[in-house]
Amino acid sequence: YTITPLFLLKGWVFPLTLLGIIPLAERLGFATEQLAFFTGPTVGGLLNATFGNATELIISIHALRSGKLRVVQQSLLGSILSNLLLVLGCAFFSGGVTCGKTEQKFSKSEAVVSSGLLLMAVLGLLPPTVLHYTHSEVHSGKSGLALSRFSSCVMLVAYACYIYFELTTSRRREESNQGRGENVGDADNNEAPDISKWEAIAWLAILTIWISVLSDYLVNAIDGASQAWNIPVAFISVILLPIVGNAAEHASAVMFAMKDKLDLSLGVAIGSSTQMSMFGIPFCVVIGWMMGQPMDLNFHLFETASLLMTVLVVAFLLQDGTSNCLKGLMLFLCYLIVAASFYVHSDQDPDGK
């Protein structure tokens, strides 16, 4: 009899589980959109961003529980990179090609606010990383962790303030439009939901449970898949996992862009990146704190530099409030460079972390 090595079996568990999560993530996005019919546009947009990131957060929590802190960090980072470069790039490109316009316009003010929050997230990641690599911690191995937990709490407060600001300003804008008798809807807003509110809630609960179960198998099979297919764990965590988790968001952003609704498209891509950077990452640090896991904001130099350059490129392209297919192609090609970089990146801290 031929005995198959365990890592080869896990090599097949990983891609099959990954394929199983894709339709569940798509249905999760559908159920969220249906629930948004009953909550209004502002809360609906928040729900879309939250449950759009639910798959990545569930995978991260399972990895955190298993002590795979680098998988947590890299999958969260990969989700941000995927949304900013791949999802946004495809949306810009498809919108520019199909709408027949030289340029598409979007709200520059909202894009600037989101860019500021993304830069704040990078600021939260930089000090712990620099402290570690310059050996300038007051208490080696402890100061960076304490700083990470403090910064995470500050980032969560900042994100809560951002959500409050968005909800209040959106409500005032809607009341102002209604007072002037303006029609804030359009033909698409008159669409009826396909399922009831409670059916949508039930689907969200069921799908979240199923994704959680599959995520446990997925996380446990990462190392085996890396050995079986000779693919770096960093590439799996940063590139493959986020592509699956962002599948529903990717489709939604492209669809909105093709309908010339670029503000909605940016709300999906940039909004999801903002939520993951200002909520997802600090949330996992706090949860790790509760679990007794030393999860921190030291994402290592290579990962932090990749995030910094990505945020700067996206902020530069968004500053004029317009998009075209060339900008989309540039973002997509930047993502290919990042993906190739992580494929040849050895995830090994020279300082032994």
mmCIF file with all atom_site columns, N, CA and C in Angstrom, residues 174-234:
data_model
loop_
_atom_site.group_PDB
_atom_site.id
_atom_site.type_symbol
_atom_site.label_atom_id
_atom_site.label_alt_id
_atom_site.label_comp_id
_atom_site.label_asym_id
_atom_site.label_entity_id
_atom_site.label_seq_id
_atom_site.pdbx_PDB_ins_code
_atom_site.Cartn_x
_atom_site.Cartn_y
_atom_site.Cartn_z
_atom_site.occupancy
_atom_site.B_iso_or_equiv
_atom_site.pdbx_formal_charge
_atom_site.auth_seq_id
_atom_site.auth_comp_id
_atom_site.auth_asym_id
_atom_site.auth_atom_id
_atom_site.pdbx_PDB_model_num
ATOM 1   N N  . GLU A 1 174 ? -30.171 63.779 3.873   1.00 0.00 ? 174 GLU A N  1
ATOM 2   C CA . GLU A 1 174 ? -31.450 63.240 3.415   1.00 0.00 ? 174 GLU A CA 1
ATOM 3   C C  . GLU A 1 174 ? -32.609 64.134 3.839   1.00 0.00 ? 174 GLU A C  1
ATOM 4   N N  . GLU A 1 175 ? -32.546 64.647 5.081   1.00 0.00 ? 175 GLU A N  1
ATOM 5   C CA . GLU A 1 175 ? -33.608 65.539 5.546   1.00 0.00 ? 175 GLU A CA 1
ATOM 6   C C  . GLU A 1 175 ? -33.620 66.833 4.750   1.00 0.00 ? 175 GLU A C  1
ATOM 7   N N  . SER A 1 176 ? -32.427 67.335 4.407   1.00 0.00 ? 176 SER A N  1
ATOM 8   C CA . SER A 1 176 ? -32.343 68.560 3.615   1.00 0.00 ? 176 SER A CA 1
ATOM 9   C C  . SER A 1 176 ? -32.918 68.355 2.219   1.00 0.00 ? 176 SER A C  1
ATOM 10  N N  . ASN A 1 177 ? -32.616 67.217 1.618   1.00 0.00 ? 177 ASN A N  1
ATOM 11  C CA . ASN A 1 177 ? -33.143 66.922 0.286   1.00 0.00 ? 177 ASN A CA 1
ATOM 12  C C  . ASN A 1 177 ? -34.657 66.766 0.303   1.00 0.00 ? 177 ASN A C  1
ATOM 13  N N  . GLN A 1 178 ? -35.174 66.129 1.365   1.00 0.00 ? 178 GLN A N  1
ATOM 14  C CA . GLN A 1 178 ? -36.620 65.971 1.474   1.00 0.00 ? 178 GLN A CA 1
ATOM 15  C C  . GLN A 1 178 ? -37.303 67.304 1.714   1.00 0.00 ? 178 GLN A C  1
ATOM 16  N N  . GLY A 1 179 ? -36.633 68.188 2.470   1.00 0.00 ? 179 GLY A N  1
ATOM 17  C CA . GLY A 1 179 ? -37.203 69.511 2.729   1.00 0.00 ? 179 GLY A CA 1
ATOM 18  C C  . GLY A 1 179 ? -37.305 70.349 1.476   1.00 0.00 ? 179 GLY A C  1
ATOM 19  N N  . ARG A 1 180 ? -36.370 70.152 0.539   1.00 0.00 ? 180 ARG A N  1
ATOM 20  C CA . ARG A 1 180 ? -36.420 70.869 -0.735  1.00 0.00 ? 180 ARG A CA 1
ATOM 21  C C  . ARG A 1 180 ? -37.281 70.160 -1.762  1.00 0.00 ? 180 ARG A C  1
ATOM 22  N N  . GLY A 1 181 ? -37.827 69.003 -1.363  1.00 0.00 ? 181 GLY A N  1
ATOM 23  C CA . GLY A 1 181 ? -38.707 68.269 -2.270  1.00 0.00 ? 181 GLY A CA 1
ATOM 24  C C  . GLY A 1 181 ? -37.969 67.543 -3.361  1.00 0.00 ? 181 GLY A C  1
ATOM 25  N N  . GLU A 1 182 ? -36.657 67.271 -3.150  1.00 0.00 ? 182 GLU A N  1
ATOM 26  C CA . GLU A 1 182 ? -35.883 66.582 -4.169  1.00 0.00 ? 182 GLU A CA 1
ATOM 27  C C  . GLU A 1 182 ? -36.131 65.089 -4.081  1.00 0.00 ? 182 GLU A C  1
ATOM 28  N N  . ASN A 1 183 ? -36.087 64.453 -5.214  1.00 0.00 ? 183 ASN A N  1
ATOM 29  C CA . ASN A 1 183 ? -36.238 63.007 -5.278  1.00 0.00 ? 183 ASN A CA 1
ATOM 30  C C  . ASN A 1 183 ? -34.870 62.367 -5.106  1.00 0.00 ? 183 ASN A C  1
ATOM 31  N N  . VAL A 1 184 ? -34.642 61.814 -3.930  1.00 0.00 ? 184 VAL A N  1
ATOM 32  C CA . VAL A 1 184 ? -33.327 61.240 -3.636  1.00 0.00 ? 184 VAL A CA 1
ATOM 33  C C  . VAL A 1 184 ? -33.161 59.843 -4.194  1.00 0.00 ? 184 VAL A C  1
ATOM 34  N N  . GLY A 1 185 ? -34.213 59.286 -4.699  1.00 0.00 ? 185 GLY A N  1
ATOM 35  C CA . GLY A 1 185 ? -34.134 57.927 -5.235  1.00 0.00 ? 185 GLY A CA 1
ATOM 36  C C  . GLY A 1 185 ? -34.010 57.939 -6.723  1.00 0.00 ? 185 GLY A C  1
ATOM 37  N N  . ASP A 1 186 ? -33.907 56.785 -7.278  1.00 0.00 ? 186 ASP A N  1
ATOM 38  C CA . ASP A 1 186 ? -33.916 56.598 -8.710  1.00 0.00 ? 186 ASP A CA 1
ATOM 39  C C  . ASP A 1 186 ? -34.594 55.280 -9.003  1.00 0.00 ? 186 ASP A C  1
ATOM 40  N N  . ALA A 1 187 ? -34.532 54.898 -10.258 1.00 0.00 ? 187 ALA A N  1
ATOM 41  C CA . ALA A 1 187 ? -35.260 53.694 -10.638 1.00 0.00 ? 187 ALA A CA 1
ATOM 42  C C  . ALA A 1 187 ? -34.748 52.462 -9.903  1.00 0.00 ? 187 ALA A C  1
ATOM 43  N N  . ASP A 1 188 ? -33.443 52.413 -9.667  1.00 0.00 ? 188 ASP A N  1
ATOM 44  C CA . ASP A 1 188 ? -32.873 51.254 -8.993  1.00 0.00 ? 188 ASP A CA 1
ATOM 45  C C  . ASP A 1 188 ? -33.308 51.176 -7.543  1.00 0.00 ? 188 ASP A C  1
ATOM 46  N N  . ASN A 1 189 ? -33.552 52.346 -6.902  1.00 0.00 ? 189 ASN A N  1
ATOM 47  C CA . ASN A 1 189 ? -33.946 52.348 -5.503  1.00 0.00 ? 189 ASN A CA 1
ATOM 48  C C  . ASN A 1 189 ? -35.371 51.857 -5.315  1.00 0.00 ? 189 ASN A C  1
ATOM 49  N N  . ASN A 1 190 ? -36.152 51.774 -6.412  1.00 0.00 ? 190 ASN A N  1
ATOM 50  C CA . ASN A 1 190 ? -37.521 51.302 -6.323  1.00 0.00 ? 190 ASN A CA 1
ATOM 51  C C  . ASN A 1 190 ? -37.609 49.785 -6.428  1.00 0.00 ? 190 ASN A C  1
ATOM 52  N N  . GLU A 1 191 ? -36.484 49.118 -6.531  1.00 0.00 ? 191 GLU A N  1
ATOM 53  C CA . GLU A 1 191 ? -36.488 47.669 -6.586  1.00 0.00 ? 191 GLU A CA 1
ATOM 54  C C  . GLU A 1 191 ? -36.996 47.102 -5.268  1.00 0.00 ? 191 GLU A C  1
ATOM 55  N N  . ALA A 1 192 ? -37.696 45.971 -5.359  1.00 0.00 ? 192 ALA A N  1
ATOM 56  C CA . ALA A 1 192 ? -38.228 45.322 -4.164  1.00 0.00 ? 192 ALA A CA 1
ATOM 57  C C  . ALA A 1 192 ? -37.277 44.208 -3.733  1.00 0.00 ? 192 ALA A C  1
ATOM 58  N N  . PRO A 1 193 ? -37.173 43.954 -2.433  1.00 0.00 ? 193 PRO A N  1
ATOM 59  C CA . PRO A 1 193 ? -36.311 42.868 -1.966  1.00 0.00 ? 193 PRO A CA 1
ATOM 60  C C  . PRO A 1 193 ? -36.850 41.512 -2.396  1.00 0.00 ? 193 PRO A C  1
ATOM 61  N N  . ASP A 1 194 ? -35.965 40.562 -2.582  1.00 0.00 ? 194 ASP A N  1
ATOM 62  C CA . ASP A 1 194 ? -36.362 39.215 -2.994  1.00 0.00 ? 194 ASP A CA 1
ATOM 63  C C  . ASP A 1 194 ? -36.790 38.357 -1.813  1.00 0.00 ? 194 ASP A C  1
ATOM 64  N N  . ILE A 1 195 ? -36.311 38.685 -0.622  1.00 0.00 ? 195 ILE A N  1
ATOM 65  C CA . ILE A 1 195 ? -36.675 37.935 0.578   1.00 0.00 ? 195 ILE A CA 1
ATOM 66  C C  . ILE A 1 195 ? -37.048 38.910 1.682   1.00 0.00 ? 195 ILE A C  1
ATOM 67  N N  . SER A 1 196 ? -37.709 38.409 2.721   1.00 0.00 ? 196 SER A N  1
ATOM 68  C CA . SER A 1 196 ? -38.135 39.273 3.823   1.00 0.00 ? 196 SER A CA 1
ATOM 69  C C  . SER A 1 196 ? -36.963 39.589 4.750   1.00 0.00 ? 196 SER A C  1
ATOM 70  N N  . LYS A 1 197 ? -37.204 40.528 5.668   1.00 0.00 ? 197 LYS A N  1
ATOM 71  C CA . LYS A 1 197 ? -36.149 40.939 6.597   1.00 0.00 ? 197 LYS A CA 1
ATOM 72  C C  . LYS A 1 197 ? -35.683 39.767 7.457   1.00 0.00 ? 197 LYS A C  1
ATOM 73  N N  . TRP A 1 198 ? -36.627 38.993 8.005   1.00 0.00 ? 198 TRP A N  1
ATOM 74  C CA . TRP A 1 198 ? -36.259 37.901 8.897   1.00 0.00 ? 198 TRP A CA 1
ATOM 75  C C  . TRP A 1 198 ? -35.604 36.754 8.140   1.00 0.00 ? 198 TRP A C  1
ATOM 76  N N  . GLU A 1 199 ? -36.003 36.563 6.889   1.00 0.00 ? 199 GLU A N  1
ATOM 77  C CA . GLU A 1 199 ? -35.316 35.565 6.067   1.00 0.00 ? 199 GLU A CA 1
ATOM 78  C C  . GLU A 1 199 ? -33.867 35.978 5.819   1.00 0.00 ? 199 GLU A C  1
ATOM 79  N N  . ALA A 1 200 ? -33.646 37.270 5.573   1.00 0.00 ? 200 ALA A N  1
ATOM 80  C CA . ALA A 1 200 ? -32.283 37.766 5.374   1.00 0.00 ? 200 ALA A CA 1
ATOM 81  C C  . ALA A 1 200 ? -31.441 37.574 6.629   1.00 0.00 ? 200 ALA A C  1
ATOM 82  N N  . ILE A 1 201 ? -32.029 37.876 7.796   1.00 0.00 ? 201 ILE A N  1
ATOM 83  C CA . ILE A 1 201 ? -31.307 37.698 9.062   1.00 0.00 ? 201 ILE A CA 1
ATOM 84  C C  . ILE A 1 201 ? -30.977 36.226 9.291   1.00 0.00 ? 201 ILE A C  1
ATOM 85  N N  . ALA A 1 202 ? -31.947 35.339 8.987   1.00 0.00 ? 202 ALA A N  1
ATOM 86  C CA . ALA A 1 202 ? -31.719 33.900 9.155   1.00 0.00 ? 202 ALA A CA 1
ATOM 87  C C  . ALA A 1 202 ? -30.598 33.412 8.235   1.00 0.00 ? 202 ALA A C  1
ATOM 88  N N  . TRP A 1 203 ? -30.604 33.884 6.980   1.00 0.00 ? 203 TRP A N  1
ATOM 89  C CA . TRP A 1 203 ? -29.550 33.506 6.040   1.00 0.00 ? 203 TRP A CA 1
ATOM 90  C C  . TRP A 1 203 ? -28.189 34.000 6.520   1.00 0.00 ? 203 TRP A C  1
ATOM 91  N N  . LEU A 1 204 ? -28.140 35.220 7.054   1.00 0.00 ? 204 LEU A N  1
ATOM 92  C CA . LEU A 1 204 ? -26.876 35.752 7.566   1.00 0.00 ? 204 LEU A CA 1
ATOM 93  C C  . LEU A 1 204 ? -26.331 34.878 8.693   1.00 0.00 ? 204 LEU A C  1
ATOM 94  N N  . ALA A 1 205 ? -27.210 34.459 9.590   1.00 0.00 ? 205 ALA A N  1
ATOM 95  C CA . ALA A 1 205 ? -26.782 33.622 10.713  1.00 0.00 ? 205 ALA A CA 1
ATOM 96  C C  . ALA A 1 205 ? -26.276 32.263 10.228  1.00 0.00 ? 205 ALA A C  1
ATOM 97  N N  . ILE A 1 206 ? -27.043 31.630 9.324   1.00 0.00 ? 206 ILE A N  1
ATOM 98  C CA . ILE A 1 206 ? -26.662 30.301 8.821   1.00 0.00 ? 206 ILE A CA 1
ATOM 99  C C  . ILE A 1 206 ? -25.343 30.359 8.050   1.00 0.00 ? 206 ILE A C  1
ATOM 100 N N  . LEU A 1 207 ? -25.225 31.352 7.167   1.00 0.00 ? 207 LEU A N  1
ATOM 101 C CA . LEU A 1 207 ? -24.019 31.470 6.350   1.00 0.00 ? 207 LEU A CA 1
ATOM 102 C C  . LEU A 1 207 ? -22.791 31.779 7.195   1.00 0.00 ? 207 LEU A C  1
ATOM 103 N N  . THR A 1 208 ? -22.971 32.622 8.215   1.00 0.00 ? 208 THR A N  1
ATOM 104 C CA . THR A 1 208 ? -21.848 32.947 9.100   1.00 0.00 ? 208 THR A CA 1
ATOM 105 C C  . THR A 1 208 ? -21.348 31.701 9.821   1.00 0.00 ? 208 THR A C  1
ATOM 106 N N  . ILE A 1 209 ? -22.280 30.849 10.267  1.00 0.00 ? 209 ILE A N  1
ATOM 107 C CA . ILE A 1 209 ? -21.901 29.608 10.954  1.00 0.00 ? 209 ILE A CA 1
ATOM 108 C C  . ILE A 1 209 ? -21.148 28.671 10.009  1.00 0.00 ? 209 ILE A C  1
ATOM 109 N N  . TRP A 1 210 ? -21.656 28.522 8.783   1.00 0.00 ? 210 TRP A N  1
ATOM 110 C CA . TRP A 1 210 ? -21.007 27.636 7.819   1.00 0.00 ? 210 TRP A CA 1
ATOM 111 C C  . TRP A 1 210 ? -19.615 28.140 7.450   1.00 0.00 ? 210 TRP A C  1
ATOM 112 N N  . ILE A 1 211 ? -19.492 29.443 7.237   1.00 0.00 ? 211 ILE A N  1
ATOM 113 C CA . ILE A 1 211 ? -18.179 30.016 6.915   1.00 0.00 ? 211 ILE A CA 1
ATOM 114 C C  . ILE A 1 211 ? -17.215 29.812 8.077   1.00 0.00 ? 211 ILE A C  1
ATOM 115 N N  . SER A 1 212 ? -17.730 29.922 9.303   1.00 0.00 ? 212 SER A N  1
ATOM 116 C CA . SER A 1 212 ? -16.900 29.717 10.485  1.00 0.00 ? 212 SER A CA 1
ATOM 117 C C  . SER A 1 212 ? -16.374 28.283 10.544  1.00 0.00 ? 212 SER A C  1
ATOM 118 N N  . VAL A 1 213 ? -17.242 27.312 10.224  1.00 0.00 ? 213 VAL A N  1
ATOM 119 C CA . VAL A 1 213 ? -16.830 25.903 10.239  1.00 0.00 ? 213 VAL A CA 1
ATOM 120 C C  . VAL A 1 213 ? -15.757 25.641 9.187   1.00 0.00 ? 213 VAL A C  1
ATOM 121 N N  . LEU A 1 214 ? -15.995 26.125 7.962   1.00 0.00 ? 214 LEU A N  1
ATOM 122 C CA . LEU A 1 214 ? -15.027 25.914 6.888   1.00 0.00 ? 214 LEU A CA 1
ATOM 123 C C  . LEU A 1 214 ? -13.714 26.655 7.156   1.00 0.00 ? 214 LEU A C  1
ATOM 124 N N  . SER A 1 215 ? -13.809 27.819 7.815   1.00 0.00 ? 215 SER A N  1
ATOM 125 C CA . SER A 1 215 ? -12.606 28.599 8.112   1.00 0.00 ? 215 SER A CA 1
ATOM 126 C C  . SER A 1 215 ? -11.665 27.837 9.033   1.00 0.00 ? 215 SER A C  1
ATOM 127 N N  . ASP A 1 216 ? -12.233 27.050 9.942   1.00 0.00 ? 216 ASP A N  1
ATOM 128 C CA . ASP A 1 216 ? -11.413 26.258 10.849  1.00 0.00 ? 216 ASP A CA 1
ATOM 129 C C  . ASP A 1 216 ? -10.578 25.242 10.063  1.00 0.00 ? 216 ASP A C  1
ATOM 130 N N  . TYR A 1 217 ? -11.208 24.550 9.112   1.00 0.00 ? 217 TYR A N  1
ATOM 131 C CA . TYR A 1 217 ? -10.475 23.613 8.255   1.00 0.00 ? 217 TYR A CA 1
ATOM 132 C C  . TYR A 1 217 ? -9.452  24.346 7.392   1.00 0.00 ? 217 TYR A C  1
ATOM 133 N N  . LEU A 1 218 ? -9.851  25.525 6.897   1.00 0.00 ? 218 LEU A N  1
ATOM 134 C CA . LEU A 1 218 ? -8.975  26.295 6.010   1.00 0.00 ? 218 LEU A CA 1
ATOM 135 C C  . LEU A 1 218 ? -7.686  26.697 6.712   1.00 0.00 ? 218 LEU A C  1
ATOM 136 N N  . VAL A 1 219 ? -7.819  27.234 7.918   1.00 0.00 ? 219 VAL A N  1
ATOM 137 C CA . VAL A 1 219 ? -6.651  27.694 8.673   1.00 0.00 ? 219 VAL A CA 1
ATOM 138 C C  . VAL A 1 219 ? -5.718  26.532 9.000   1.00 0.00 ? 219 VAL A C  1
ATOM 139 N N  . ASN A 1 220 ? -6.297  25.390 9.383   1.00 0.00 ? 220 ASN A N  1
ATOM 140 C CA . ASN A 1 220 ? -5.476  24.233 9.743   1.00 0.00 ? 220 ASN A CA 1
ATOM 141 C C  . ASN A 1 220 ? -4.768  23.609 8.542   1.00 0.00 ? 220 ASN A C  1
ATOM 142 N N  . ALA A 1 221 ? -5.253  23.914 7.333   1.00 0.00 ? 221 ALA A N  1
ATOM 143 C CA . ALA A 1 221 ? -4.663  23.314 6.127   1.00 0.00 ? 221 ALA A CA 1
ATOM 144 C C  . ALA A 1 221 ? -3.664  24.228 5.433   1.00 0.00 ? 221 ALA A C  1
ATOM 145 N N  . ILE A 1 222 ? -3.447  25.436 5.952   1.00 0.00 ? 222 ILE A N  1
ATOM 146 C CA . ILE A 1 222 ? -2.559  26.389 5.272   1.00 0.00 ? 222 ILE A CA 1
ATOM 147 C C  . ILE A 1 222 ? -1.129  25.870 5.181   1.00 0.00 ? 222 ILE A C  1
ATOM 148 N N  . ASP A 1 223 ? -0.585  25.381 6.297   1.00 0.00 ? 223 ASP A N  1
ATOM 149 C CA . ASP A 1 223 ? 0.799   24.902 6.288   1.00 0.00 ? 223 ASP A CA 1
ATOM 150 C C  . ASP A 1 223 ? 0.965   23.700 5.363   1.00 0.00 ? 223 ASP A C  1
ATOM 151 N N  . GLY A 1 224 ? -0.007  22.782 5.392   1.00 0.00 ? 224 GLY A N  1
ATOM 152 C CA . GLY A 1 224 ? 0.060   21.614 4.522   1.00 0.00 ? 224 GLY A CA 1
ATOM 153 C C  . GLY A 1 224 ? -0.006  21.988 3.058   1.00 0.00 ? 224 GLY A C  1
ATOM 154 N N  . ALA A 1 225 ? -0.861  22.970 2.735   1.00 0.00 ? 225 ALA A N  1
ATOM 155 C CA . ALA A 1 225 ? -0.971  23.430 1.349   1.00 0.00 ? 225 ALA A CA 1
ATOM 156 C C  . ALA A 1 225 ? 0.322   24.096 0.895   1.00 0.00 ? 225 ALA A C  1
ATOM 157 N N  . SER A 1 226 ? 0.949   24.835 1.791   1.00 0.00 ? 226 SER A N  1
ATOM 158 C CA . SER A 1 226 ? 2.206   25.500 1.456   1.00 0.00 ? 226 SER A CA 1
ATOM 159 C C  . SER A 1 226 ? 3.291   24.482 1.119   1.00 0.00 ? 226 SER A C  1
ATOM 160 N N  . GLN A 1 227 ? 3.342   23.395 1.885   1.00 0.00 ? 227 GLN A N  1
ATOM 161 C CA . GLN A 1 227 ? 4.338   22.347 1.618   1.00 0.00 ? 227 GLN A CA 1
ATOM 162 C C  . GLN A 1 227 ? 3.993   21.548 0.368   1.00 0.00 ? 227 GLN A C  1
ATOM 163 N N  . ALA A 1 228 ? 2.710   21.217 0.204   1.00 0.00 ? 228 ALA A N  1
ATOM 164 C CA . ALA A 1 228 ? 2.301   20.362 -0.911  1.00 0.00 ? 228 ALA A CA 1
ATOM 165 C C  . ALA A 1 228 ? 2.460   21.056 -2.255  1.00 0.00 ? 228 ALA A C  1
ATOM 166 N N  . TRP A 1 229 ? 2.117   22.327 -2.307  1.00 0.00 ? 229 TRP A N  1
ATOM 167 C CA . TRP A 1 229 ? 2.135   23.051 -3.578  1.00 0.00 ? 229 TRP A CA 1
ATOM 168 C C  . TRP A 1 229 ? 3.356   23.962 -3.724  1.00 0.00 ? 229 TRP A C  1
ATOM 169 N N  . ASN A 1 230 ? 4.230   23.930 -2.706  1.00 0.00 ? 230 ASN A N  1
ATOM 170 C CA . ASN A 1 230 ? 5.460   24.740 -2.742  1.00 0.00 ? 230 ASN A CA 1
ATOM 171 C C  . ASN A 1 230 ? 5.147   26.224 -2.969  1.00 0.00 ? 230 ASN A C  1
ATOM 172 N N  . ILE A 1 231 ? 4.148   26.702 -2.225  1.00 0.00 ? 231 ILE A N  1
ATOM 173 C CA . ILE A 1 231 ? 3.741   28.107 -2.286  1.00 0.00 ? 231 ILE A CA 1
ATOM 174 C C  . ILE A 1 231 ? 4.016   28.731 -0.921  1.00 0.00 ? 231 ILE A C  1
ATOM 175 N N  . PRO A 1 232 ? 4.652   29.895 -0.861  1.00 0.00 ? 232 PRO A N  1
ATOM 176 C CA . PRO A 1 232 ? 4.925   30.526 0.435   1.00 0.00 ? 232 PRO A CA 1
ATOM 177 C C  . PRO A 1 232 ? 3.642   30.802 1.218   1.00 0.00 ? 232 PRO A C  1
ATOM 178 N N  . VAL A 1 233 ? 3.712   30.615 2.528   1.00 0.00 ? 233 VAL A N  1
ATOM 179 C CA . VAL A 1 233 ? 2.556   30.903 3.380   1.00 0.00 ? 233 VAL A CA 1
ATOM 180 C C  . VAL A 1 233 ? 2.154   32.368 3.253   1.00 0.00 ? 233 VAL A C  1
ATOM 181 N N  . ALA A 1 234 ? 3.145   33.248 3.082   1.00 0.00 ? 234 ALA A N  1
ATOM 182 C CA . ALA A 1 234 ? 2.851   34.678 2.934   1.00 0.00 ? 234 ALA A CA 1
ATOM 183 C C  . ALA A 1 234 ? 1.988   34.934 1.705   1.00 0.00 ? 234 ALA A C  1
#
